[in-house]
């Protein structure tokens, strides 16, 4: 299989315009004859549903939550980037493009990133027009803040609830199309299989999570916008129901999975407090605008933070990276936090935390200004930890947050299965090996509002799509195999709970495939994961029945998929014998412990093809060509 | 770290058409650092180990923003902490040996699906009736073309912060959805972008709210008291004004 990225020719700034013009169009009267399935209602899925509904397609929208408004994009706090240059501080489409390619440590596709930067400005306009209440300056214009990996202020925000406001904007637009009859919503449905007919994605199998019934839906194209797979680590900042199932089932039907080992560990999360913990809570990166990160200079210093004098504190990010300081990209900040804790200088009960201190900012700006910027985050911190960050520095530690890897897509956001498009975090395309803060919201909305309406139209206009019925054999086969898997899960009747397996898998992933990876550890993971999977199928206890609401069964299916998928993450990490972005291989580092890329051997997208559970997947490589941004050793010093 | 033992009375109901009842459980080894939902996770782990059906409850983000969690704790939606969703409520607010009663949202418009899970799709239909600005993608003017005063934007944001959890309905003796509906109406009525459809929006949303079977508002303010985002009841006053004006000036 050769991976054709379908990147158009011509100068980078003109590729998207040329491509749009070259794309075929669907006559307005014909659009309503085409049905499109969209799975997931986060920023990418909801914006796609609304924009395709507006164009007149018949959209069927599915989500696992009780309402499309609850998708996990809602939890994004800090903001959304756009190259508006409203601050007159030197921003441009080219600079956002450049920062994103560099921030991704030269492992993303240039043409996709350039398009993202171009579209970023339209996203802000669109969201403002929808009535999203972005933060404003006193003069009434839009306010910006700074985020990691950039030296300009280009992040638009709505307090600490930017994801919520953008998602509600997209959800409301989508509900407008529901009211007009162009979008039909199917909440509490979980996609359990993709139906491929004559080599094209033509439908899905879902489980109705209320009645337990398996349902099939046919369409002319399927769009997955099902988010990332961070919960493979069990503890992450993702919602507890986030999962890889839809993407994994598509992978098993032939969609290649790209760069699965590119996982982002976010530097500023509330540290783990105990075994019972079900998820980790992020403290927005925006806090690093005003918070200073430090640990005691001396290992084993257990004094309270206020008793440690300035001279005995190590503001290690400011010391090591004077030009970016506390605003280095996430991968750099996370790795440094791990290093100081490994040195025995971590703080708090577990020693697995560093301070994020606002006392200087409070002195400089006053508590009111700090409250207006971060009030809800401070409040959230206090609720969880019982400590007041206005008085005591926050304690933070890295946690799994985002997955840059995902289903492989070409420039049209189409996977290796014709008709199956993948948007948002679920695809792999724009962030390389490290995503910059405030770029996930940008990508989700770019894909849904501004890319898919063009590329899906081209696919539909240029592909013969005979009508299919859900009575067709491929639907029956998919339905039967889904049913069989559910029955198998319920019949194991073992002794261990699903959560025990999930937690154990998460521990293996965190210990060996986490912030820092090495060959021996990855090989250990590759032994442990199949063992755990085998034990799962012999000893898991899934209570209840398949024919009603059964949250254990839902969780079991997701963990079963993770037990297959985790192996591909570890294998991908093992095969990539270089460090880049969030993927840190201990064998490949500079003398001062920064990630050391190996462009000669690894400047490619690793796309894995499914060959069977437990069988080694086949690696396909899409070479990465850099015509604009010449790869250099990333430096934030 | 202190651990506690708690007596729980939890609403169990197999399905919408089957009667439910309170069932006693004991939660042991509860740490004060646990969230309320993590405490229930532990209870469920125990039930699964004994081969019993675990307690069904909704949750997703577990950081207080998705609006999925929906438990009435000791008679109060989201429990005793002000401005806090139940997923952000921590066990340090409870005492060893305490009895805690856990029930679902109760409202005619929110039928029970199973145990502590209810159907809140009525809220989606209220938004679909008019909770949006009718603009298509493409052709939006520059984001800075319409200046909006900071005070206005902040006020709109106060209303827009609603997470759609439905605690307001659960707390109200009339099961009224006035706070939820008025928060969206206020958000859009305050912003210049919402002006064009201001009148038809309020009328349609209020009509849909009534059609869903939510009750009236009798100004008692329980909704505001339990709202995890502390959405003020002044939104309801604004909605009533908006509605009155829209109806009186209807052409």
Coordinates of C-alpha atoms in Angstrom, one line a residue, chain B residues 31-137:
Chain B
X31 CA -11.0 8.5 51.9
X32 CA -11.6 12.2 52.4
X33 CA -9.8 12.9 49.1
X34 CA -12.2 11.0 47.1
X35 CA -14.8 12.7 45.0
X36 CA -18.4 11.7 45.6
X37 CA -18.5 9.8 42.3
X38 CA -15.3 8.0 43.2
X39 CA -16.9 6.9 46.4
X40 CA -19.8 5.4 44.3
X41 CA -17.2 3.8 42.0
X42 CA -15.8 2.0 45.0
X43 CA -19.3 0.9 46.1
X44 CA -19.9 -0.4 42.5
X45 CA -16.6 -2.3 42.5
X46 CA -17.9 -4.1 45.6
X47 CA -21.2 -4.9 44.1
X48 CA -19.6 -6.3 40.9
X49 CA -17.3 -8.4 43.0
X50 CA -20.4 -9.8 44.8
X51 CA -22.1 -10.4 41.4
X52 CA -24.7 -7.8 41.9
X53 CA -25.9 -5.2 39.4
X54 CA -23.9 -1.9 39.9
X55 CA -25.6 1.4 40.5
X56 CA -26.1 3.2 37.2
X57 CA -25.3 6.9 37.3
X58 CA -24.3 9.5 34.7
X59 CA -20.9 11.1 34.6
X60 CA -18.3 12.0 32.0
X61 CA -15.8 14.8 32.4
X62 CA -15.7 14.6 36.2
X63 CA -14.4 18.2 36.4
X64 CA -17.6 20.0 36.6
X65 CA -18.2 21.3 33.1
X66 CA -19.9 18.7 31.0
X67 CA -23.1 18.7 33.0
X68 CA -23.6 15.0 32.8
X69 CA -23.6 14.1 36.5
X70 CA -26.9 14.5 38.2
X71 CA -27.4 13.2 41.7
X72 CA -29.6 14.5 44.4
X73 CA -27.6 14.1 47.6
X74 CA -29.6 14.4 50.9
X75 CA -32.3 16.2 49.1
X76 CA -30.1 18.7 47.4
X77 CA -29.2 18.5 43.7
X78 CA -25.4 18.1 43.4
X79 CA -25.1 18.0 47.2
X80 CA -24.4 20.4 50.0
X81 CA -21.5 22.4 48.6
X82 CA -22.5 25.6 46.8
X83 CA -21.5 26.2 43.3
X84 CA -20.3 22.6 42.9
X85 CA -21.3 19.7 40.7
X86 CA -21.5 16.4 42.4
X87 CA -18.4 15.1 40.5
X88 CA -16.5 17.9 42.2
X89 CA -17.9 17.3 45.6
X90 CA -15.3 15.7 47.8
X91 CA -15.8 13.4 50.7
X92 CA -14.0 15.7 53.1
X93 CA -17.4 17.4 53.4
X94 CA -18.9 14.3 55.0
X95 CA -18.5 12.7 58.4
X96 CA -17.7 9.2 59.4
X97 CA -20.9 7.2 60.0
X98 CA -23.1 9.7 58.2
X99 CA -26.2 8.5 56.3
X100 CA -26.4 9.8 52.8
X101 CA -29.5 9.5 50.6
X102 CA -28.8 9.6 46.8
X103 CA -31.6 10.0 44.3
X104 CA -32.0 11.0 40.6
X105 CA -33.3 14.3 39.3
X106 CA -37.1 14.2 39.8
X107 CA -39.2 16.0 37.2
X108 CA -42.0 14.9 34.9
X109 CA -39.9 16.2 31.9
X110 CA -36.9 14.2 33.0
X111 CA -38.1 10.6 33.1
X112 CA -35.9 8.1 34.9
X113 CA -34.0 5.8 32.5
X114 CA -32.4 3.6 35.1
X115 CA -31.4 4.0 38.8
X116 CA -29.9 7.5 39.0
X117 CA -30.0 8.2 35.3
X118 CA -32.6 10.5 33.7
X119 CA -33.5 11.6 30.2
X120 CA -32.8 15.3 29.7
X121 CA -33.4 15.4 26.0
X122 CA -36.1 18.1 26.7
X123 CA -33.2 20.5 27.1
X124 CA -31.9 19.8 23.7
X125 CA -35.3 20.4 22.2
X126 CA -35.5 23.8 24.0
X127 CA -32.2 24.8 22.4
X128 CA -33.3 23.5 19.0
X129 CA -36.4 25.7 19.3
X130 CA -34.3 28.9 19.1
X131 CA -31.2 28.9 21.3
X132 CA -28.9 29.9 18.5
X133 CA -27.9 32.7 16.1
X134 CA -29.1 31.8 12.6
X135 CA -25.9 32.3 10.6
X136 CA -24.3 29.7 8.3
X137 CA -20.6 29.0 8.1

